[in-house]
Amino acid sequence: MKKVLVGAGKINFPEEFADGLRDLAEVVYESPREESYFDELKDASAIIAGMETVNDDFLDKAPNLGIVARFGVGYDSVDVEACTKRGIHVTHTPGVLSGAVADLTWGLILSQMRGILESDGHVREGWAGRTRRLPLGYDTEGKTLGIVGMGRIGVEVAKRAQGFDVDVVYYDVYRREDLEESMGVQYMGLDELLKASDIVTIHVLLVPSTRHLIGAREFELMKEDAIIVNTSRGPVIDQAALVEALKKGQIGGAALDVFEEEPLPAGDELAKLGNTVLTSHIGSATVETRRKMAEVDAVNVRAFLEGKTPPNLVPEQRK
Ligand code: 8YV
């Protein structure tokens, strides 16, 4: 019998989804952080992969593998070329998590602009009478929201923006004239967007051309009180340059769900700064969305086990 190895955990891929595959395969849960994961990997035909790195080294330990089903939309942790060379399918979960990531993006924007975390801390610390004043926050009304990357998630962020009185501008390698018409969003080059925006939010894939897309030069272009929000991938922002920009007051603040190194190392400079809001890569982490992601992975793995083409192959493997 074939084996499906779930590295993404039971919270993400609950037993009922494993049960749904058990007529075709044995399903084993193991954390990729454990040595025993690699014992199981030796004869696994399919893996459901969290953020673990799947490269040639990994694949050498997986001689029977036929599919890597990523538990997520981003697949920068998977060397697709190496998989393709070995005849291994790579699938992901596009679409189902866009709303959850867009919700978190707006949560981060509002937390940063209204000082929600500081105020929460203030209340919990005894509210300190009425003498201790917190700095005032900022309205969204009249601000310019710059969306970098107008793919599925960027569009959901723009949709939610319609409920706020903001002007939406966007940059993408693909111009979306359809959306300019239907949603009233305006296209700009990246530099122009950085100069014009009060809120810059990042929604691009991590590929070689987007690594450190936002660095020292880009922070210099931004407004002094602008904030930057990132719910995509940490390395899209040069984090050292961001820390510098925040320290120098070159920009107003940062709200980040993703980091160059995850987990963010204890004592990292970012965590010492007051003008940051930091969350632990929770963009897709809702009950409903994680179920939908599990369902997509189960469908892809099932198709593979039945000898069919999995429906959600990554673009590089689509014919
Ligand atoms: C993670 C994500 O995949 O969809 C993505 O690309 O970053 C997340 O959904 C998830 O947290 C763990 O696999």
mmCIF file of C-alpha atoms and ligand atoms in Angstrom:
data_model
loop_
_atom_site.group_PDB
_atom_site.id
_atom_site.type_symbol
_atom_site.label_atom_id
_atom_site.label_comp_id
_atom_site.label_asym_id
_atom_site.label_seq_id
_atom_site.Cartn_x
_atom_site.Cartn_y
_atom_site.Cartn_z
ATOM 1 C CA MET A 1 0.000 0.000 0.000
ATOM 2 C CA LYS A 2 1.173 3.519 -0.758
ATOM 3 C CA LYS A 3 2.044 5.934 2.009
ATOM 4 C CA VAL A 4 1.011 9.578 2.521
ATOM 5 C CA LEU A 5 3.225 11.451 4.961
ATOM 6 C CA VAL A 6 1.633 14.509 6.571
ATOM 7 C CA GLY A 7 4.188 17.030 7.796
ATOM 8 C CA ALA A 8 1.658 19.844 8.110
ATOM 9 C CA GLY A 9 0.204 18.534 11.396
ATOM 10 C CA LYS A 10 -3.226 17.418 12.628
ATOM 11 C CA ILE A 11 -4.448 20.945 13.331
ATOM 12 C CA ASN A 12 -4.006 21.749 9.659
ATOM 13 C CA PHE A 13 -4.857 18.370 8.149
ATOM 14 C CA PRO A 14 -7.327 16.797 10.589
ATOM 15 C CA GLU A 15 -7.756 12.996 10.850
ATOM 16 C CA GLU A 16 -11.028 13.061 8.913
ATOM 17 C CA PHE A 17 -9.123 14.111 5.788
ATOM 18 C CA ALA A 18 -6.584 11.352 6.417
ATOM 19 C CA ASP A 19 -9.511 8.887 6.819
ATOM 20 C CA GLY A 20 -10.791 10.001 3.425
ATOM 21 C CA LEU A 21 -7.557 8.749 1.836
ATOM 22 C CA ARG A 22 -7.168 5.528 3.805
ATOM 23 C CA ASP A 23 -8.923 3.368 1.197
ATOM 24 C CA LEU A 24 -5.991 4.131 -1.091
ATOM 25 C CA ALA A 25 -3.034 4.664 1.204
ATOM 26 C CA GLU A 26 -1.637 4.476 4.675
ATOM 27 C CA VAL A 27 -1.563 8.011 6.173
ATOM 28 C CA VAL A 28 1.167 8.861 8.667
ATOM 29 C CA TYR A 29 1.652 12.102 10.621
ATOM 30 C CA GLU A 30 5.175 13.135 11.545
ATOM 31 C CA SER A 31 6.813 16.474 12.190
ATOM 32 C CA PRO A 32 9.625 17.304 9.748
ATOM 33 C CA ARG A 33 11.541 18.551 12.790
ATOM 34 C CA GLU A 34 11.811 14.915 14.025
ATOM 35 C CA GLU A 35 14.419 12.450 12.713
ATOM 36 C CA SER A 36 11.665 9.811 12.398
ATOM 37 C CA TYR A 37 10.091 11.952 9.667
ATOM 38 C CA PHE A 38 12.937 10.933 7.380
ATOM 39 C CA ASP A 39 12.435 7.217 8.173
ATOM 40 C CA GLU A 40 8.835 7.584 7.040
ATOM 41 C CA LEU A 41 9.870 9.643 4.020
ATOM 42 C CA LYS A 42 11.903 6.751 2.530
ATOM 43 C CA ASP A 43 8.842 4.913 1.265
ATOM 44 C CA ALA A 44 6.318 7.794 1.097
ATOM 45 C CA SER A 45 4.529 8.295 -2.238
ATOM 46 C CA ALA A 46 2.963 11.598 -1.217
ATOM 47 C CA ILE A 47 3.718 14.333 1.293
ATOM 48 C CA ILE A 48 1.535 17.115 2.617
ATOM 49 C CA ALA A 49 4.128 19.788 3.235
ATOM 50 C CA GLY A 50 4.069 22.757 5.572
ATOM 51 C CA MET A 51 6.939 25.229 5.289
ATOM 52 C CA GLU A 52 9.702 22.587 5.239
ATOM 53 C CA THR A 53 12.331 22.992 2.534
ATOM 54 C CA VAL A 54 11.908 20.462 -0.266
ATOM 55 C CA ASN A 55 15.139 20.545 -2.292
ATOM 56 C CA ASP A 56 17.449 17.990 -3.923
ATOM 57 C CA ASP A 57 18.829 17.012 -0.535
ATOM 58 C CA PHE A 58 15.341 16.310 0.762
ATOM 59 C CA LEU A 59 14.304 14.490 -2.422
ATOM 60 C CA ASP A 60 17.352 12.198 -2.187
ATOM 61 C CA LYS A 61 15.761 10.891 1.008
ATOM 62 C CA ALA A 62 12.421 10.347 -0.745
ATOM 63 C CA PRO A 63 13.053 7.857 -3.585
ATOM 64 C CA ASN A 64 9.383 6.822 -3.878
ATOM 65 C CA LEU A 65 7.834 10.288 -3.868
ATOM 66 C CA GLY A 66 5.294 11.152 -6.580
ATOM 67 C CA ILE A 67 3.649 14.306 -5.226
ATOM 68 C CA VAL A 68 4.479 17.227 -2.953
ATOM 69 C CA ALA A 69 1.158 18.742 -1.905
ATOM 70 C CA ARG A 70 2.027 22.115 -0.390
ATOM 71 C CA PHE A 71 -0.233 23.154 2.454
ATOM 72 C CA GLY A 72 -0.381 26.764 1.277
ATOM 73 C CA VAL A 73 -0.371 28.904 -1.837
ATOM 74 C CA GLY A 74 3.305 29.971 -1.737
ATOM 75 C CA TYR A 75 5.742 27.273 -2.834
ATOM 76 C CA ASP A 76 9.093 29.043 -2.569
ATOM 77 C CA SER A 77 10.047 26.344 -0.021
ATOM 78 C CA VAL A 78 9.828 23.743 -2.807
ATOM 79 C CA ASP A 79 12.409 23.403 -5.586
ATOM 80 C CA VAL A 80 9.898 22.821 -8.391
ATOM 81 C CA GLU A 81 12.596 22.246 -11.017
ATOM 82 C CA ALA A 82 14.200 19.511 -8.937
ATOM 83 C CA CYS A 83 10.786 17.881 -8.442
ATOM 84 C CA THR A 84 9.925 18.121 -12.142
ATOM 85 C CA LYS A 85 13.244 16.496 -13.122
ATOM 86 C CA ARG A 86 12.355 13.554 -10.884
ATOM 87 C CA GLY A 87 8.802 13.338 -12.225
ATOM 88 C CA ILE A 88 7.273 14.543 -8.960
ATOM 89 C CA HIS A 89 4.070 16.585 -9.048
ATOM 90 C CA VAL A 90 3.926 19.806 -7.004
ATOM 91 C CA THR A 91 0.517 21.174 -6.021
ATOM 92 C CA HIS A 92 -0.567 24.132 -3.887
ATOM 93 C CA THR A 93 -3.770 25.701 -2.519
ATOM 94 C CA PRO A 94 -4.486 28.900 -4.480
ATOM 95 C CA GLY A 95 -7.660 30.924 -3.979
ATOM 96 C CA VAL A 96 -9.024 29.376 -0.791
ATOM 97 C CA LEU A 97 -6.886 31.471 1.565
ATOM 98 C CA SER A 98 -6.979 34.860 -0.176
ATOM 99 C CA GLY A 99 -9.823 36.224 1.983
ATOM 100 C CA ALA A 100 -8.176 35.187 5.261
ATOM 101 C CA VAL A 101 -4.863 36.812 4.292
ATOM 102 C CA ALA A 102 -6.665 39.994 3.189
ATOM 103 C CA ASP A 103 -8.566 40.100 6.503
ATOM 104 C CA LEU A 104 -5.303 39.845 8.433
ATOM 105 C CA THR A 105 -3.758 42.535 6.232
ATOM 106 C CA TRP A 106 -6.527 44.947 7.189
ATOM 107 C CA GLY A 107 -6.220 43.857 10.824
ATOM 108 C CA LEU A 108 -2.531 44.772 10.728
ATOM 109 C CA ILE A 109 -3.202 48.093 8.987
ATOM 110 C CA LEU A 110 -5.774 49.096 11.599
ATOM 111 C CA SER A 111 -3.671 47.824 14.525
ATOM 112 C CA GLN A 112 -0.741 49.875 13.324
ATOM 113 C CA MET A 113 -2.730 53.027 12.555
ATOM 114 C CA ARG A 114 -4.835 53.003 15.738
ATOM 115 C CA GLY A 115 -2.246 51.704 18.218
ATOM 116 C CA ILE A 116 -4.545 48.832 19.211
ATOM 117 C CA LEU A 117 -1.763 46.748 20.775
ATOM 118 C CA GLU A 118 -0.389 49.653 22.821
ATOM 119 C CA SER A 119 -3.860 50.468 24.083
ATOM 120 C CA ASP A 120 -4.502 46.823 24.975
ATOM 121 C CA GLY A 121 -1.258 46.796 26.965
ATOM 122 C CA HIS A 122 -2.206 50.085 28.593
ATOM 123 C CA VAL A 123 -5.554 48.702 29.818
ATOM 124 C CA ARG A 124 -3.992 45.445 31.060
ATOM 125 C CA GLU A 125 -1.320 47.370 32.961
ATOM 126 C CA GLY A 126 -4.009 49.104 35.031
ATOM 127 C CA TRP A 127 -4.917 51.946 32.666
ATOM 128 C CA ALA A 128 -2.722 54.295 34.755
ATOM 129 C CA GLY A 129 -5.559 56.677 35.566
ATOM 130 C CA ARG A 130 -6.206 59.306 32.942
ATOM 131 C CA THR A 131 -2.831 60.923 33.267
ATOM 132 C CA ARG A 132 -0.848 58.678 30.958
ATOM 133 C CA ARG A 133 -1.731 59.596 27.413
ATOM 134 C CA LEU A 134 -1.112 57.306 24.458
ATOM 135 C CA PRO A 135 -0.138 58.933 21.173
ATOM 136 C CA LEU A 136 -3.098 59.610 18.881
ATOM 137 C CA GLY A 137 -3.730 57.240 15.998
ATOM 138 C CA TYR A 138 -4.504 58.029 12.366
ATOM 139 C CA ASP A 139 -7.670 57.876 10.231
ATOM 140 C CA THR A 140 -7.796 55.727 7.123
ATOM 141 C CA GLU A 141 -10.013 58.349 5.462
ATOM 142 C CA GLY A 142 -8.273 60.185 2.662
ATOM 143 C CA LYS A 143 -5.175 57.997 2.761
ATOM 144 C CA THR A 144 -3.595 56.285 -0.232
ATOM 145 C CA LEU A 145 -3.238 52.513 -0.047
ATOM 146 C CA GLY A 146 -0.511 51.107 -2.311
ATOM 147 C CA ILE A 147 -0.906 47.417 -3.141
ATOM 148 C CA VAL A 148 2.278 45.806 -4.417
ATOM 149 C CA GLY A 149 1.171 42.657 -6.258
ATOM 150 C CA MET A 150 -2.405 42.606 -7.535
ATOM 151 C CA GLY A 151 -2.924 38.851 -7.649
ATOM 152 C CA ARG A 152 -5.660 36.917 -5.862
ATOM 153 C CA ILE A 153 -4.745 38.244 -2.403
ATOM 154 C CA GLY A 154 -4.070 41.807 -3.561
ATOM 155 C CA VAL A 155 -7.526 41.884 -5.145
ATOM 156 C CA GLU A 156 -9.163 40.765 -1.867
ATOM 157 C CA VAL A 157 -7.288 43.537 -0.039
ATOM 158 C CA ALA A 158 -8.560 46.042 -2.648
ATOM 159 C CA LYS A 159 -12.126 44.722 -2.278
ATOM 160 C CA ARG A 160 -12.042 45.305 1.471
ATOM 161 C CA ALA A 161 -10.586 48.772 0.830
ATOM 162 C CA GLN A 162 -13.875 49.760 -0.806
ATOM 163 C CA GLY A 163 -15.357 49.895 2.715
ATOM 164 C CA PHE A 164 -12.748 52.436 3.788
ATOM 165 C CA ASP A 165 -12.375 55.903 2.365
ATOM 166 C CA VAL A 166 -8.953 55.260 0.845
ATOM 167 C CA ASP A 167 -7.586 55.751 -2.671
ATOM 168 C CA VAL A 168 -6.178 52.496 -3.963
ATOM 169 C CA VAL A 169 -3.139 52.413 -6.226
ATOM 170 C CA TYR A 170 -1.339 49.237 -7.274
ATOM 171 C CA TYR A 171 1.802 47.951 -8.885
ATOM 172 C CA ASP A 172 2.160 44.566 -10.540
ATOM 173 C CA VAL A 173 4.217 43.117 -13.365
ATOM 174 C CA TYR A 174 0.853 42.485 -15.035
ATOM 175 C CA ARG A 175 -1.361 45.505 -15.581
ATOM 176 C CA ARG A 176 -5.001 44.788 -14.524
ATOM 177 C CA GLU A 177 -7.066 47.144 -16.668
ATOM 178 C CA ASP A 178 -10.186 45.102 -15.847
ATOM 179 C CA LEU A 179 -9.808 46.006 -12.168
ATOM 180 C CA GLU A 180 -8.927 49.630 -12.891
ATOM 181 C CA GLU A 181 -12.329 49.828 -14.551
ATOM 182 C CA SER A 182 -14.391 47.737 -12.107
ATOM 183 C CA MET A 183 -12.775 48.728 -8.800
ATOM 184 C CA GLY A 184 -11.450 52.195 -9.550
ATOM 185 C CA VAL A 185 -7.873 51.276 -8.663
ATOM 186 C CA GLN A 186 -5.013 53.118 -10.309
ATOM 187 C CA TYR A 187 -1.866 51.549 -11.753
ATOM 188 C CA MET A 188 1.525 53.038 -10.845
ATOM 189 C CA GLY A 189 5.159 52.071 -11.276
ATOM 190 C CA LEU A 190 6.685 50.796 -8.036
ATOM 191 C CA ASP A 191 8.708 53.944 -7.271
ATOM 192 C CA GLU A 192 5.738 56.162 -7.971
ATOM 193 C CA LEU A 193 3.543 54.000 -5.701
ATOM 194 C CA LEU A 194 6.077 54.143 -2.870
ATOM 195 C CA LYS A 195 6.208 57.948 -3.094
ATOM 196 C CA ALA A 196 2.414 58.322 -3.181
ATOM 197 C CA SER A 197 1.246 55.804 -0.551
ATOM 198 C CA ASP A 198 0.466 56.249 3.138
ATOM 199 C CA ILE A 199 0.092 52.488 3.499
ATOM 200 C CA VAL A 200 2.179 50.083 1.389
ATOM 201 C CA THR A 201 1.084 46.451 1.487
ATOM 202 C CA ILE A 202 3.009 43.595 -0.111
ATOM 203 C CA HIS A 203 1.283 40.683 -1.898
ATOM 204 C CA VAL A 204 3.844 39.233 -4.280
ATOM 205 C CA LEU A 205 5.281 35.728 -4.594
ATOM 206 C CA LEU A 206 8.814 35.164 -3.384
ATOM 207 C CA VAL A 207 10.849 34.537 -6.555
ATOM 208 C CA PRO A 208 14.391 35.704 -7.378
ATOM 209 C CA SER A 209 13.089 38.990 -8.851
ATOM 210 C CA THR A 210 11.084 39.853 -5.705
ATOM 211 C CA ARG A 211 13.787 39.003 -3.139
ATOM 212 C CA HIS A 212 14.581 42.307 -1.371
ATOM 213 C CA LEU A 213 12.197 44.093 -3.739
ATOM 214 C CA ILE A 214 11.840 46.622 -0.920
ATOM 215 C CA GLY A 215 15.186 47.766 0.493
ATOM 216 C CA ALA A 216 17.068 50.901 1.575
ATOM 217 C CA ARG A 217 16.467 52.722 -1.742
ATOM 218 C CA GLU A 218 12.731 51.999 -1.604
ATOM 219 C CA PHE A 219 12.373 53.114 2.043
ATOM 220 C CA GLU A 220 13.994 56.395 1.051
ATOM 221 C CA LEU A 221 11.251 56.924 -1.499
ATOM 222 C CA MET A 222 8.445 56.359 1.017
ATOM 223 C CA LYS A 223 6.704 59.112 2.990
ATOM 224 C CA GLU A 224 8.056 59.769 6.482
ATOM 225 C CA ASP A 225 4.841 58.704 8.188
ATOM 226 C CA ALA A 226 3.934 55.861 5.814
ATOM 227 C CA ILE A 227 3.552 52.330 7.100
ATOM 228 C CA ILE A 228 4.572 49.101 5.406
ATOM 229 C CA VAL A 229 2.591 45.881 5.787
ATOM 230 C CA ASN A 230 3.821 42.435 4.756
ATOM 231 C CA THR A 231 1.725 39.265 4.754
ATOM 232 C CA SER A 232 3.525 37.630 1.790
ATOM 233 C CA ARG A 233 7.064 36.382 2.414
ATOM 234 C CA GLY A 234 9.694 37.907 4.688
ATOM 235 C CA PRO A 235 12.568 38.061 2.190
ATOM 236 C CA VAL A 236 10.584 40.372 -0.129
ATOM 237 C CA ILE A 237 11.665 43.088 2.334
ATOM 238 C CA ASP A 238 15.326 43.622 3.218
ATOM 239 C CA GLN A 239 14.752 43.340 6.963
ATOM 240 C CA ALA A 240 18.031 44.956 8.029
ATOM 241 C CA ALA A 241 17.202 47.946 5.803
ATOM 242 C CA LEU A 242 13.700 48.060 7.311
ATOM 243 C CA VAL A 243 15.088 48.186 10.849
ATOM 244 C CA GLU A 244 17.372 51.046 9.795
ATOM 245 C CA ALA A 245 14.505 52.920 8.129
ATOM 246 C CA LEU A 246 12.327 52.535 11.238
ATOM 247 C CA LYS A 247 15.140 53.638 13.547
ATOM 248 C CA LYS A 248 15.950 56.684 11.428
ATOM 249 C CA GLY A 249 12.265 57.613 11.207
ATOM 250 C CA GLN A 250 12.427 57.333 7.438
ATOM 251 C CA ILE A 251 9.026 55.610 7.566
ATOM 252 C CA GLY A 252 6.339 55.626 10.244
ATOM 253 C CA GLY A 253 5.942 51.939 11.073
ATOM 254 C CA ALA A 254 5.747 48.340 9.950
ATOM 255 C CA ALA A 255 3.164 45.615 10.456
ATOM 256 C CA LEU A 256 4.558 42.213 9.592
ATOM 257 C CA ASP A 257 3.250 38.648 9.565
ATOM 258 C CA VAL A 258 6.334 37.227 7.832
ATOM 259 C CA PHE A 259 10.086 37.550 8.402
ATOM 260 C CA GLU A 260 13.369 36.740 6.702
ATOM 261 C CA GLU A 261 13.931 34.113 9.370
ATOM 262 C CA GLU A 262 10.969 32.326 10.933
ATOM 263 C CA PRO A 263 10.439 32.052 13.822
ATOM 264 C CA LEU A 264 11.783 35.583 14.332
ATOM 265 C CA PRO A 265 14.840 35.074 16.584
ATOM 266 C CA ALA A 266 14.318 36.092 20.213
ATOM 267 C CA GLY A 267 15.601 39.599 20.856
ATOM 268 C CA ASP A 268 15.466 40.606 17.186
ATOM 269 C CA GLU A 269 15.796 44.346 16.600
ATOM 270 C CA LEU A 270 12.286 44.475 15.094
ATOM 271 C CA ALA A 271 10.754 43.349 18.374
ATOM 272 C CA LYS A 272 12.554 46.111 20.272
ATOM 273 C CA LEU A 273 11.048 48.879 18.183
ATOM 274 C CA GLY A 274 7.835 50.589 19.250
ATOM 275 C CA ASN A 275 6.467 51.317 15.810
ATOM 276 C CA THR A 276 5.977 47.710 14.728
ATOM 277 C CA VAL A 277 3.133 45.203 14.934
ATOM 278 C CA LEU A 278 4.361 41.625 14.601
ATOM 279 C CA THR A 279 2.360 38.423 14.096
ATOM 280 C CA SER A 280 3.567 34.862 13.666
ATOM 281 C CA HIS A 281 2.768 33.945 10.024
ATOM 282 C CA ILE A 282 -0.963 33.558 10.705
ATOM 283 C CA GLY A 283 -2.299 34.862 7.370
ATOM 284 C CA SER A 284 -4.194 31.670 6.534
ATOM 285 C CA ALA A 285 -4.648 30.478 10.107
ATOM 286 C CA THR A 286 -8.425 30.405 10.534
ATOM 287 C CA VAL A 287 -10.605 27.368 11.184
ATOM 288 C CA GLU A 288 -12.521 27.766 7.926
ATOM 289 C CA THR A 289 -9.551 28.526 5.686
ATOM 290 C CA ARG A 290 -7.327 25.761 7.025
ATOM 291 C CA ARG A 291 -10.194 23.295 6.377
ATOM 292 C CA LYS A 292 -10.463 24.507 2.807
ATOM 293 C CA MET A 293 -6.697 24.135 2.375
ATOM 294 C CA ALA A 294 -6.840 20.579 3.782
ATOM 295 C CA GLU A 295 -9.649 19.762 1.365
ATOM 296 C CA VAL A 296 -7.633 21.021 -1.614
ATOM 297 C CA ASP A 297 -4.590 18.993 -0.526
ATOM 298 C CA ALA A 298 -6.746 15.879 -0.033
ATOM 299 C CA VAL A 299 -8.248 16.254 -3.523
ATOM 300 C CA ASN A 300 -4.798 16.614 -5.079
ATOM 301 C CA VAL A 301 -3.311 13.653 -3.223
ATOM 302 C CA ARG A 302 -6.369 11.506 -3.979
ATOM 303 C CA ALA A 303 -6.144 12.299 -7.694
ATOM 304 C CA PHE A 304 -2.475 11.314 -7.669
ATOM 305 C CA LEU A 305 -3.182 8.051 -5.813
ATOM 306 C CA GLU A 306 -5.858 7.235 -8.405
ATOM 307 C CA GLY A 307 -3.350 7.786 -11.207
ATOM 308 C CA LYS A 308 -4.974 11.044 -12.353
ATOM 309 C CA THR A 309 -3.409 14.485 -12.831
ATOM 310 C CA PRO A 310 -3.826 16.508 -9.611
ATOM 311 C CA PRO A 311 -5.990 19.569 -10.307
ATOM 312 C CA ASN A 312 -3.872 22.179 -8.519
ATOM 313 C CA LEU A 313 -0.434 21.765 -10.041
ATOM 314 C CA VAL A 314 1.817 24.812 -9.620
ATOM 315 C CA PRO A 315 1.957 26.984 -12.786
ATOM 316 C CA GLU A 316 5.419 25.667 -13.780
ATOM 317 C CA GLN A 317 4.001 22.153 -14.097
ATOM 318 C CA ARG A 318 0.793 23.061 -15.935
ATOM 319 C CA LYS A 319 0.752 22.214 -19.619
HETATM 320 C C1 8YV B 1 1.534 28.538 5.147
HETATM 321 C C2 8YV B 1 1.421 30.339 3.566
HETATM 322 O O1 8YV B 1 1.604 27.722 4.071
HETATM 323 O O2 8YV B 1 -0.164 29.816 1.900
HETATM 324 C C3 8YV B 1 0.999 30.097 2.163
HETATM 325 O O3 8YV B 1 1.841 30.223 1.275
HETATM 326 O O4 8YV B 1 2.371 30.987 3.807
HETATM 327 C C4 8YV B 1 0.698 29.732 4.704
HETATM 328 O O5 8YV B 1 -0.608 29.411 4.419
HETATM 329 C C5 8YV B 1 1.034 27.749 6.292
HETATM 330 O O6 8YV B 1 1.109 28.530 7.358
HETATM 331 C C6 8YV B 1 1.898 26.553 6.661
HETATM 332 O O7 8YV B 1 2.023 25.650 5.727
#
